[in-house]
mmCIF file of C-alpha atoms in Angstrom:
data_model
loop_
_atom_site.group_PDB
_atom_site.id
_atom_site.type_symbol
_atom_site.label_atom_id
_atom_site.label_comp_id
_atom_site.label_asym_id
_atom_site.label_seq_id
_atom_site.Cartn_x
_atom_site.Cartn_y
_atom_site.Cartn_z
ATOM 1 C CA UNK A 1 0.000 0.000 0.000
ATOM 2 C CA UNK A 2 1.209 3.484 -0.829
ATOM 3 C CA UNK A 3 1.729 5.996 1.934
ATOM 4 C CA UNK A 4 0.310 9.436 1.346
ATOM 5 C CA UNK A 5 2.177 12.155 3.174
ATOM 6 C CA UNK A 6 0.111 15.075 4.312
ATOM 7 C CA UNK A 7 1.940 18.356 3.980
ATOM 8 C CA UNK A 8 0.664 20.933 6.457
ATOM 9 C CA UNK A 9 -0.706 23.972 4.714
ATOM 10 C CA UNK A 10 0.949 27.217 5.785
ATOM 11 C CA UNK A 11 -1.321 30.230 5.685
ATOM 12 C CA UNK A 12 -0.222 32.653 2.998
ATOM 13 C CA UNK A 13 1.890 35.525 4.200
ATOM 14 C CA UNK A 14 0.150 38.810 3.600
ATOM 15 C CA UNK A 15 1.864 40.670 0.822
ATOM 16 C CA UNK A 16 2.441 44.371 0.711
ATOM 17 C CA UNK A 17 1.483 46.153 -2.470
ATOM 18 C CA UNK A 18 4.210 48.045 -4.334
ATOM 19 C CA UNK A 19 1.986 51.118 -3.987
ATOM 20 C CA UNK A 20 2.507 50.927 -0.230
ATOM 21 C CA UNK A 21 6.262 51.224 -0.661
ATOM 22 C CA UNK A 22 5.685 54.116 -3.053
ATOM 23 C CA UNK A 23 3.531 55.749 -0.377
ATOM 24 C CA UNK A 24 6.526 55.652 1.983
ATOM 25 C CA UNK A 25 8.118 58.414 -0.095
ATOM 26 C CA UNK A 26 5.853 60.988 1.547
ATOM 27 C CA UNK A 27 6.667 60.152 5.204
ATOM 28 C CA UNK A 28 10.336 59.735 4.232
ATOM 29 C CA UNK A 29 10.335 63.249 2.754
ATOM 30 C CA UNK A 30 8.603 64.577 5.861
ATOM 31 C CA UNK A 31 11.215 62.931 8.094
ATOM 32 C CA UNK A 32 14.170 64.144 6.010
ATOM 33 C CA UNK A 33 12.831 67.702 5.750
ATOM 34 C CA UNK A 34 12.265 67.859 9.501
ATOM 35 C CA UNK A 35 15.720 66.483 10.302
ATOM 36 C CA UNK A 36 17.330 68.860 7.778
ATOM 37 C CA UNK A 37 15.616 71.835 9.403
ATOM 38 C CA UNK A 38 16.718 70.712 12.866
ATOM 39 C CA UNK A 39 20.294 70.317 11.601
ATOM 40 C CA UNK A 40 20.209 73.822 10.093
ATOM 41 C CA UNK A 41 18.793 75.224 13.314
ATOM 42 C CA UNK A 42 21.613 73.670 15.352
ATOM 43 C CA UNK A 43 24.390 74.512 12.873
ATOM 44 C CA UNK A 44 23.479 78.178 12.338
ATOM 45 C CA UNK A 45 23.695 80.309 15.508
ATOM 46 C CA UNK A 46 21.747 83.084 13.767
ATOM 47 C CA UNK A 47 18.774 80.718 13.365
ATOM 48 C CA UNK A 48 18.671 79.586 16.983
ATOM 49 C CA UNK A 49 16.680 82.647 17.968
ATOM 50 C CA UNK A 50 13.872 81.373 15.729
ATOM 51 C CA UNK A 51 12.354 78.757 18.011
ATOM 52 C CA UNK A 52 9.420 78.375 15.654
ATOM 53 C CA UNK A 53 11.662 76.632 13.103
ATOM 54 C CA UNK A 54 12.594 73.983 15.659
ATOM 55 C CA UNK A 55 8.953 73.433 16.627
ATOM 56 C CA UNK A 56 7.758 73.082 13.035
ATOM 57 C CA UNK A 57 10.653 70.800 12.105
ATOM 58 C CA UNK A 58 9.911 68.588 15.116
ATOM 59 C CA UNK A 59 6.274 68.396 14.029
ATOM 60 C CA UNK A 60 7.292 67.131 10.593
ATOM 61 C CA UNK A 61 9.471 64.456 12.204
ATOM 62 C CA UNK A 62 6.658 63.281 14.492
ATOM 63 C CA UNK A 63 4.122 63.122 11.639
ATOM 64 C CA UNK A 64 6.430 60.965 9.537
ATOM 65 C CA UNK A 65 6.121 57.960 11.884
ATOM 66 C CA UNK A 66 2.330 57.391 11.942
ATOM 67 C CA UNK A 67 2.095 58.251 8.245
ATOM 68 C CA UNK A 68 4.766 55.728 7.326
ATOM 69 C CA UNK A 69 3.409 53.042 9.638
ATOM 70 C CA UNK A 70 -0.154 53.347 8.375
ATOM 71 C CA UNK A 71 0.997 53.127 4.756
ATOM 72 C CA UNK A 72 1.991 49.504 5.434
ATOM 73 C CA UNK A 73 -1.019 48.490 7.547
ATOM 74 C CA UNK A 74 -4.141 46.553 6.699
ATOM 75 C CA UNK A 75 -7.564 47.691 7.900
ATOM 76 C CA UNK A 76 -7.342 45.333 10.892
ATOM 77 C CA UNK A 77 -3.959 46.728 11.861
ATOM 78 C CA UNK A 78 -5.271 50.275 11.454
ATOM 79 C CA UNK A 79 -7.928 49.493 14.054
ATOM 80 C CA UNK A 80 -5.408 47.904 16.436
ATOM 81 C CA UNK A 81 -3.039 50.892 16.352
ATOM 82 C CA UNK A 82 -5.659 53.610 15.900
ATOM 83 C CA UNK A 83 -5.149 55.300 19.269
ATOM 84 C CA UNK A 84 -1.333 55.357 19.095
ATOM 85 C CA UNK A 85 -1.153 56.618 15.512
ATOM 86 C CA UNK A 86 -3.910 59.121 16.285
ATOM 87 C CA UNK A 87 -1.945 60.433 19.264
ATOM 88 C CA UNK A 88 1.144 60.882 17.091
ATOM 89 C CA UNK A 89 -0.887 62.678 14.427
ATOM 90 C CA UNK A 90 -2.423 65.029 16.989
ATOM 91 C CA UNK A 91 0.957 65.697 18.620
ATOM 92 C CA UNK A 92 2.680 66.463 15.309
ATOM 93 C CA UNK A 93 -0.079 68.783 14.101
ATOM 94 C CA UNK A 94 -0.199 70.698 17.398
ATOM 95 C CA UNK A 95 3.597 71.103 17.491
ATOM 96 C CA UNK A 96 3.465 72.699 14.027
ATOM 97 C CA UNK A 97 0.564 74.923 15.140
ATOM 98 C CA UNK A 98 2.528 75.919 18.226
ATOM 99 C CA UNK A 99 5.501 76.807 16.023
ATOM 100 C CA UNK A 100 3.342 79.032 13.830
ATOM 101 C CA UNK A 101 1.788 80.747 16.855
ATOM 102 C CA UNK A 102 5.202 81.218 18.486
ATOM 103 C CA UNK A 103 6.550 82.765 15.289
ATOM 104 C CA UNK A 104 3.960 85.540 15.463
ATOM 105 C CA UNK A 105 3.984 86.013 19.213
ATOM 106 C CA UNK A 106 0.694 84.215 19.813
ATOM 107 C CA UNK A 107 -0.493 81.024 21.441
ATOM 108 C CA UNK A 108 -1.685 77.657 20.177
ATOM 109 C CA UNK A 109 -3.907 77.316 23.272
ATOM 110 C CA UNK A 110 -2.413 74.152 24.818
ATOM 111 C CA UNK A 111 -5.347 73.565 27.193
ATOM 112 C CA UNK A 112 -7.893 73.710 24.406
ATOM 113 C CA UNK A 113 -5.614 71.534 22.269
ATOM 114 C CA UNK A 114 -5.449 68.983 25.087
ATOM 115 C CA UNK A 115 -9.245 68.856 25.298
ATOM 116 C CA UNK A 116 -9.496 68.364 21.526
ATOM 117 C CA UNK A 117 -6.868 65.615 21.621
ATOM 118 C CA UNK A 118 -8.473 63.768 24.549
ATOM 119 C CA UNK A 119 -11.940 63.802 22.969
ATOM 120 C CA UNK A 120 -10.529 62.714 19.606
ATOM 121 C CA UNK A 121 -8.500 59.851 21.086
ATOM 122 C CA UNK A 122 -11.427 58.689 23.211
ATOM 123 C CA UNK A 123 -13.625 58.480 20.119
ATOM 124 C CA UNK A 124 -10.851 56.707 18.221
ATOM 125 C CA UNK A 125 -10.599 54.151 21.012
ATOM 126 C CA UNK A 126 -14.333 53.506 21.017
ATOM 127 C CA UNK A 127 -14.640 53.143 17.237
ATOM 128 C CA UNK A 128 -11.595 50.891 17.017
ATOM 129 C CA UNK A 129 -11.720 48.649 20.105
ATOM 130 C CA UNK A 130 -15.433 48.642 20.961
ATOM 131 C CA UNK A 131 -17.104 49.178 17.601
ATOM 132 C CA UNK A 132 -14.809 48.948 14.578
ATOM 133 C CA UNK A 133 -15.895 51.813 12.300
ATOM 134 C CA UNK A 134 -13.055 52.816 9.971
ATOM 135 C CA UNK A 135 -15.076 55.527 8.241
ATOM 136 C CA UNK A 136 -15.892 57.247 11.527
ATOM 137 C CA UNK A 137 -12.281 57.006 12.717
ATOM 138 C CA UNK A 138 -11.030 58.708 9.560
ATOM 139 C CA UNK A 139 -13.634 61.449 9.913
ATOM 140 C CA UNK A 140 -12.935 62.002 13.633
ATOM 141 C CA UNK A 141 -9.165 62.137 13.185
ATOM 142 C CA UNK A 142 -9.414 64.609 10.303
ATOM 143 C CA UNK A 143 -11.764 66.851 12.285
ATOM 144 C CA UNK A 144 -9.427 66.776 15.302
ATOM 145 C CA UNK A 145 -6.378 67.692 13.219
ATOM 146 C CA UNK A 146 -8.354 70.453 11.485
ATOM 147 C CA UNK A 147 -9.263 72.020 14.837
ATOM 148 C CA UNK A 148 -5.643 71.872 15.999
ATOM 149 C CA UNK A 149 -4.389 73.493 12.794
ATOM 150 C CA UNK A 150 -6.892 76.327 13.221
ATOM 151 C CA UNK A 151 -5.692 77.280 16.733
ATOM 152 C CA UNK A 152 -2.931 79.770 15.709
ATOM 153 C CA UNK A 153 -4.940 81.503 12.950
ATOM 154 C CA UNK A 154 -6.012 84.447 15.106
ATOM 155 C CA UNK A 155 -2.442 85.039 16.303
ATOM 156 C CA UNK A 156 -1.173 85.137 12.719
ATOM 157 C CA UNK A 157 -3.753 87.680 11.586
ATOM 158 C CA UNK A 158 -2.975 89.996 14.502
ATOM 159 C CA UNK A 159 0.815 89.910 14.014
ATOM 160 C CA UNK A 160 2.530 92.956 12.423
ATOM 161 C CA UNK A 161 4.948 90.638 10.581
ATOM 162 C CA UNK A 162 1.988 89.239 8.655
ATOM 163 C CA UNK A 163 2.094 92.367 6.456
ATOM 164 C CA UNK A 164 5.401 91.273 4.922
ATOM 165 C CA UNK A 165 5.227 89.708 1.453
ATOM 166 C CA UNK A 166 7.328 86.663 2.324
ATOM 167 C CA UNK A 167 5.348 86.076 5.493
ATOM 168 C CA UNK A 168 2.156 86.179 3.466
ATOM 169 C CA UNK A 169 3.486 83.374 1.285
ATOM 170 C CA UNK A 170 4.183 81.350 4.421
ATOM 171 C CA UNK A 171 0.689 82.061 5.683
ATOM 172 C CA UNK A 172 -0.764 81.109 2.271
ATOM 173 C CA UNK A 173 0.968 77.732 2.516
ATOM 174 C CA UNK A 174 -0.343 77.220 6.049
ATOM 175 C CA UNK A 175 -3.794 78.239 4.835
ATOM 176 C CA UNK A 176 -3.427 75.616 2.092
ATOM 177 C CA UNK A 177 -2.809 73.025 4.838
ATOM 178 C CA UNK A 178 -6.026 74.142 6.516
ATOM 179 C CA UNK A 179 -8.000 74.042 3.275
ATOM 180 C CA UNK A 180 -6.561 70.608 2.502
ATOM 181 C CA UNK A 181 -7.727 69.379 5.906
ATOM 182 C CA UNK A 182 -11.230 70.724 5.214
ATOM 183 C CA UNK A 183 -11.344 69.168 1.729
ATOM 184 C CA UNK A 184 -10.034 65.856 3.063
ATOM 185 C CA UNK A 185 -12.766 65.832 5.714
ATOM 186 C CA UNK A 186 -15.457 66.564 3.115
ATOM 187 C CA UNK A 187 -14.103 63.838 0.832
ATOM 188 C CA UNK A 188 -14.247 61.351 3.689
ATOM 189 C CA UNK A 189 -17.814 62.374 4.546
ATOM 190 C CA UNK A 190 -19.284 62.202 1.055
ATOM 191 C CA UNK A 191 -17.042 60.058 -1.159
ATOM 192 C CA UNK A 192 -15.742 57.313 1.118
ATOM 193 C CA UNK A 193 -18.123 54.362 1.504
ATOM 194 C CA UNK A 194 -19.517 54.202 5.012
ATOM 195 C CA UNK A 195 -19.950 50.468 5.495
ATOM 196 C CA UNK A 196 -17.045 49.070 3.512
ATOM 197 C CA UNK A 197 -13.608 50.603 3.148
ATOM 198 C CA UNK A 198 -11.412 47.906 1.672
ATOM 199 C CA UNK A 199 -7.627 48.235 1.847
ATOM 200 C CA UNK A 200 -7.649 51.954 2.602
ATOM 201 C CA UNK A 201 -3.866 52.401 2.591
ATOM 202 C CA UNK A 202 -3.594 50.752 -0.830
ATOM 203 C CA UNK A 203 -6.392 52.734 -2.444
ATOM 204 C CA UNK A 204 -6.013 55.524 -4.944
ATOM 205 C CA UNK A 205 -7.640 57.929 -2.490
ATOM 206 C CA UNK A 206 -4.886 57.306 0.080
ATOM 207 C CA UNK A 207 -2.139 57.854 -2.505
ATOM 208 C CA UNK A 208 -3.834 61.031 -3.723
ATOM 209 C CA UNK A 209 -4.053 62.437 -0.194
ATOM 210 C CA UNK A 210 -0.387 61.624 0.366
ATOM 211 C CA UNK A 211 0.618 63.350 -2.870
ATOM 212 C CA UNK A 212 -1.347 66.495 -2.004
ATOM 213 C CA UNK A 213 0.140 66.546 1.500
ATOM 214 C CA UNK A 214 3.653 66.224 0.089
ATOM 215 C CA UNK A 215 3.229 69.119 -2.363
ATOM 216 C CA UNK A 216 1.692 71.478 0.204
ATOM 217 C CA UNK A 217 4.103 70.412 2.941
ATOM 218 C CA UNK A 218 7.109 70.980 0.689
ATOM 219 C CA UNK A 219 5.858 74.452 -0.259
ATOM 220 C CA UNK A 220 5.295 75.242 3.417
ATOM 221 C CA UNK A 221 8.819 74.178 4.392
ATOM 222 C CA UNK A 222 10.423 76.132 1.526
ATOM 223 C CA UNK A 223 8.492 79.278 2.437
ATOM 224 C CA UNK A 224 9.504 78.827 6.076
ATOM 225 C CA UNK A 225 13.158 78.577 5.019
ATOM 226 C CA UNK A 226 12.780 81.693 2.869
ATOM 227 C CA UNK A 227 11.331 83.629 5.813
ATOM 228 C CA UNK A 228 14.080 82.384 8.140
ATOM 229 C CA UNK A 229 16.861 83.321 5.716
ATOM 230 C CA UNK A 230 15.263 86.721 5.201
ATOM 231 C CA UNK A 231 15.250 87.354 8.947
ATOM 232 C CA UNK A 232 18.874 86.220 9.247
ATOM 233 C CA UNK A 233 19.955 88.559 6.447
ATOM 234 C CA UNK A 234 17.998 91.412 8.022
ATOM 235 C CA UNK A 235 19.710 90.808 11.367
ATOM 236 C CA UNK A 236 23.142 90.683 9.747
ATOM 237 C CA UNK A 237 22.454 93.853 7.790
ATOM 238 C CA UNK A 238 21.195 95.566 10.939
ATOM 239 C CA UNK A 239 24.380 94.605 12.806
ATOM 240 C CA UNK A 240 26.474 95.933 9.916
ATOM 241 C CA UNK A 241 24.557 99.203 9.534
ATOM 242 C CA UNK A 242 23.889 100.219 13.125
ATOM 243 C CA UNK A 243 26.074 101.230 16.021
ATOM 244 C CA UNK A 244 25.844 98.613 18.762
ATOM 245 C CA UNK A 245 25.577 101.199 21.562
ATOM 246 C CA UNK A 246 23.156 103.813 20.230
ATOM 247 C CA UNK A 247 21.384 101.683 17.576
ATOM 248 C CA UNK A 248 21.820 104.610 15.155
ATOM 249 C CA UNK A 249 23.125 104.276 11.616
ATOM 250 C CA UNK A 250 26.900 104.180 11.411
ATOM 251 C CA UNK A 251 28.831 106.388 8.977
ATOM 252 C CA UNK A 252 28.924 103.946 6.055
ATOM 253 C CA UNK A 253 25.242 103.096 6.353
ATOM 254 C CA UNK A 254 24.333 106.775 6.679
ATOM 255 C CA UNK A 255 26.162 107.599 3.446
ATOM 256 C CA UNK A 256 24.531 104.654 1.615
ATOM 257 C CA UNK A 257 21.087 105.612 2.861
ATOM 258 C CA UNK A 258 21.600 109.296 1.993
ATOM 259 C CA UNK A 259 22.773 108.507 -1.540
ATOM 260 C CA UNK A 260 19.848 106.166 -2.125
ATOM 261 C CA UNK A 261 17.315 108.727 -0.957
ATOM 262 C CA UNK A 262 18.879 111.622 -2.838
ATOM 263 C CA UNK A 263 18.866 109.629 -6.080
ATOM 264 C CA UNK A 264 15.210 108.791 -5.703
ATOM 265 C CA UNK A 265 12.947 110.810 -8.050
ATOM 266 C CA UNK A 266 10.597 111.418 -5.117
ATOM 267 C CA UNK A 267 13.287 113.109 -3.019
ATOM 268 C CA UNK A 268 12.521 116.768 -2.423
ATOM 269 C CA UNK A 269 12.616 119.266 0.415
ATOM 270 C CA UNK A 270 15.496 117.688 2.298
ATOM 271 C CA UNK A 271 16.931 119.210 5.454
ATOM 272 C CA UNK A 272 19.963 118.258 7.528
ATOM 273 C CA UNK A 273 20.055 118.771 11.283
ATOM 274 C CA UNK A 274 23.384 118.666 13.099
ATOM 275 C CA UNK A 275 23.466 118.353 16.882
ATOM 276 C CA UNK A 276 25.994 117.675 19.598
ATOM 277 C CA UNK A 277 26.020 116.628 23.255
ATOM 278 C CA UNK A 278 27.470 119.592 25.130
ATOM 279 C CA UNK A 279 30.305 118.951 27.575
ATOM 280 C CA UNK A 280 30.062 115.193 27.144
ATOM 281 C CA UNK A 281 33.615 114.694 28.380
ATOM 282 C CA UNK A 282 32.566 115.964 31.789
ATOM 283 C CA UNK A 283 30.057 113.150 32.101
ATOM 284 C CA UNK A 284 32.740 110.532 31.542
ATOM 285 C CA UNK A 285 35.186 112.277 33.891
ATOM 286 C CA UNK A 286 32.659 112.768 36.688
ATOM 287 C CA UNK A 287 30.515 109.634 36.470
ATOM 288 C CA UNK A 288 32.555 107.128 34.455
ATOM 289 C CA UNK A 289 32.241 105.687 30.967
ATOM 290 C CA UNK A 290 29.252 103.505 31.919
ATOM 291 C CA UNK A 291 27.243 106.634 32.678
ATOM 292 C CA UNK A 292 28.513 108.182 29.436
ATOM 293 C CA UNK A 293 27.321 105.152 27.495
ATOM 294 C CA UNK A 294 23.909 105.479 29.110
ATOM 295 C CA UNK A 295 23.725 109.118 28.074
ATOM 296 C CA UNK A 296 24.563 108.175 24.474
ATOM 297 C CA UNK A 297 21.861 105.492 24.501
ATOM 298 C CA UNK A 298 19.267 107.985 25.756
ATOM 299 C CA UNK A 299 20.310 110.500 23.097
ATOM 300 C CA UNK A 300 20.062 107.817 20.406
ATOM 301 C CA UNK A 301 16.587 106.779 21.572
ATOM 302 C CA UNK A 302 15.475 110.406 21.666
ATOM 303 C CA UNK A 303 16.677 111.010 18.103
ATOM 304 C CA UNK A 304 14.808 107.933 16.854
ATOM 305 C CA UNK A 305 11.607 108.838 18.711
ATOM 306 C CA UNK A 306 11.602 112.452 17.476
#
């Protein structure tokens, strides 16, 4: 009699679509851009005064991890890790919002942000562990991130620096992020099937959202770099043109400014006022050079105010 050997059947290993690896380009770009900004911030002492750059760069780094992880997950895995990835999304978005608010001297309202994050994560937990509803999770997470992105808007509008052309480009890019969040939420509400969302991270909708995020995010980072470089150049020019003690124009800068104004076709009715501090040597002799420096600072401030 022949013996029939039974070979145990091994369950097929789930395969990852090539589109999923292509989708990793977006989180990889986000991670590299964030790390590059952090490296620039550490390497350039002139940029270290701009704390907003560090905040925004850190936000890009944080967002890269949940975005990359979800690109390789199935729907079941998305439900299992929904709370953790949602927390990372909320943290990354708020850090970027905080950076934008800090740039314009405002606030990203951390207490309100915490309330939004807690409510969002609680709903994500319920609709992933108690009742698995992928459509609702996507909608809730997008709404939570939209609210966090909107927190610094009022601070930006009230900032004097917002009137600058380069700053307006930066704000336009941030506004594009807001609009993209609104459009993404609307798409989820009306175009995504409610009862059956098969292989979300391998769908064309997921790849399209990633592509849009990459384009807008890249424009936002480039505009942020342009604003940062502009501020650095302005600071360097100010140090070159102004006296460190009185903050008045030095001789070279005065001559350059005078020549530029006199060559302007609008220049007319010019007057030159010459003044001096009487008996200034007596101040230094009687009270010391520190007191003399203070007198020069007060004179410089008075000239600028009048």
